Amino acid sequence: MSIEIDEAYLKRQLEALLRIASPTGYTDEIVHYCSRELERLGLKPELTRRGAIRAVRQGSRRHGARAMVTHLDTLGAQVKSVKDNGRLEVIPIGHWSARFAEGARVTVFSSAGSFRGTILPIKASGHTFNDEVDTLPVGWRYVELRIDAVTTSRQETLALGIDVGDVIAIDPAPEFLENGFINSRHLDDKAGVAIALAAIEALERAAATTPVDTYWLFTIAEEVGVGASSILTGDIASMLTIDNGTSAPGQNSAEFGVTIAMADQSGPFDYHLTKKLVDLCQSEGIPYQKDVFRYYRSDSASAIEAGHDVRTALATFGIDASHGYERIHMHALVSVARLVAAFAVSRVEIKRDAREISGVEGFTHQPTEEADNPLPPEFGSTGSRNT
């Protein structure tokens, strides 16, 4: 069955998620929001001790379940030291360039409450430093956080309640354009969360049945490499990660349709599950392309590295300038949501996956036959080109 995605709902969820600061290590509030929305949609969320969310939509069978995983945490920063001039030295949370930190408006979460501020180059004034503002190197050592409070010394900043280790959230500054483009920070992976919620909403609205239970997982530390390492259960046989694809020179990703990742830096994704996604895109008329990401890892990698024996795949929405000031298009978000919903209701092909360990009977095969590759007629029967 074809599941219709409510584009307006998806957009509303993305707007709401972007308003909630959630750098890795400071995700409690977005966990509360996402849990409430899951409950409103009819699911019962379960939380780990630190706040990763697991919600099950029941299917016809428990064993051999499927999982859809996204992550709630985003990039951010942290106070490294309080400088003599009262400003803050900062270090990144997650992997991103200080080039994109320069000029960012931020919120510092301290024990005394939150403070607003701006990350600036240490030589920010052209009237003072002249050409040095253009020759200053790019790096976290060359930026500082100016707090919007009366402080000109380390002692005054510490007296405000700001100290080493305080978490810093970077303003997303979202802009939703009429032509479908969306510009914002933290679309990785707030857009993936919105996609998952939209797929759930569509399945519930259609009263869709699924052949196996579907686990909807929302992790809280993907940006620092932890991801889905501790939230899977033994019932889960296959896992589809929803995350961003890198649209950039040399990549095949696009801001339209679904980009299906064939491999990332941890190696190839599961052959059979990835092929199933391609087949679903073709049968459902969902535009797609394939790509390989050399400098990229996701919740799938953390699950496999933690020892979970699950088939994994990665369906992405193309992002331009990933981990910077990002841009996506609604066409990709709706396309991925359609694929996620289609995967949830699709039949199970590999029935032995319902058991963690079993014999060789029913185990999969991968094609190895030689392709039909006849010589063109102009070469003749001997292989020499006829002239």
Coordinates of N, CA and C in Angstrom, one line a residue, residues 378 384-387:
E378 N 29.3 -4.9 -34.8 CA 30.4 -4.4 -35.7 C 31.7 -5.1 -35.4
S384 N 37.2 -9.0 -33.8 CA 37.9 -7.9 -34.5 C 36.9 -7.0 -35.1
R385 N 37.1 -5.7 -34.9 CA 36.1 -4.7 -35.4 C 36.0 -4.8 -36.9
N386 N 34.8 -4.9 -37.5 CA 34.6 -4.9 -38.9 C 34.7 -3.5 -39.4
T387 N 35.5 -3.2 -40.4 CA 35.6 -1.8 -40.9 C 35.2 -1.8 -42.4

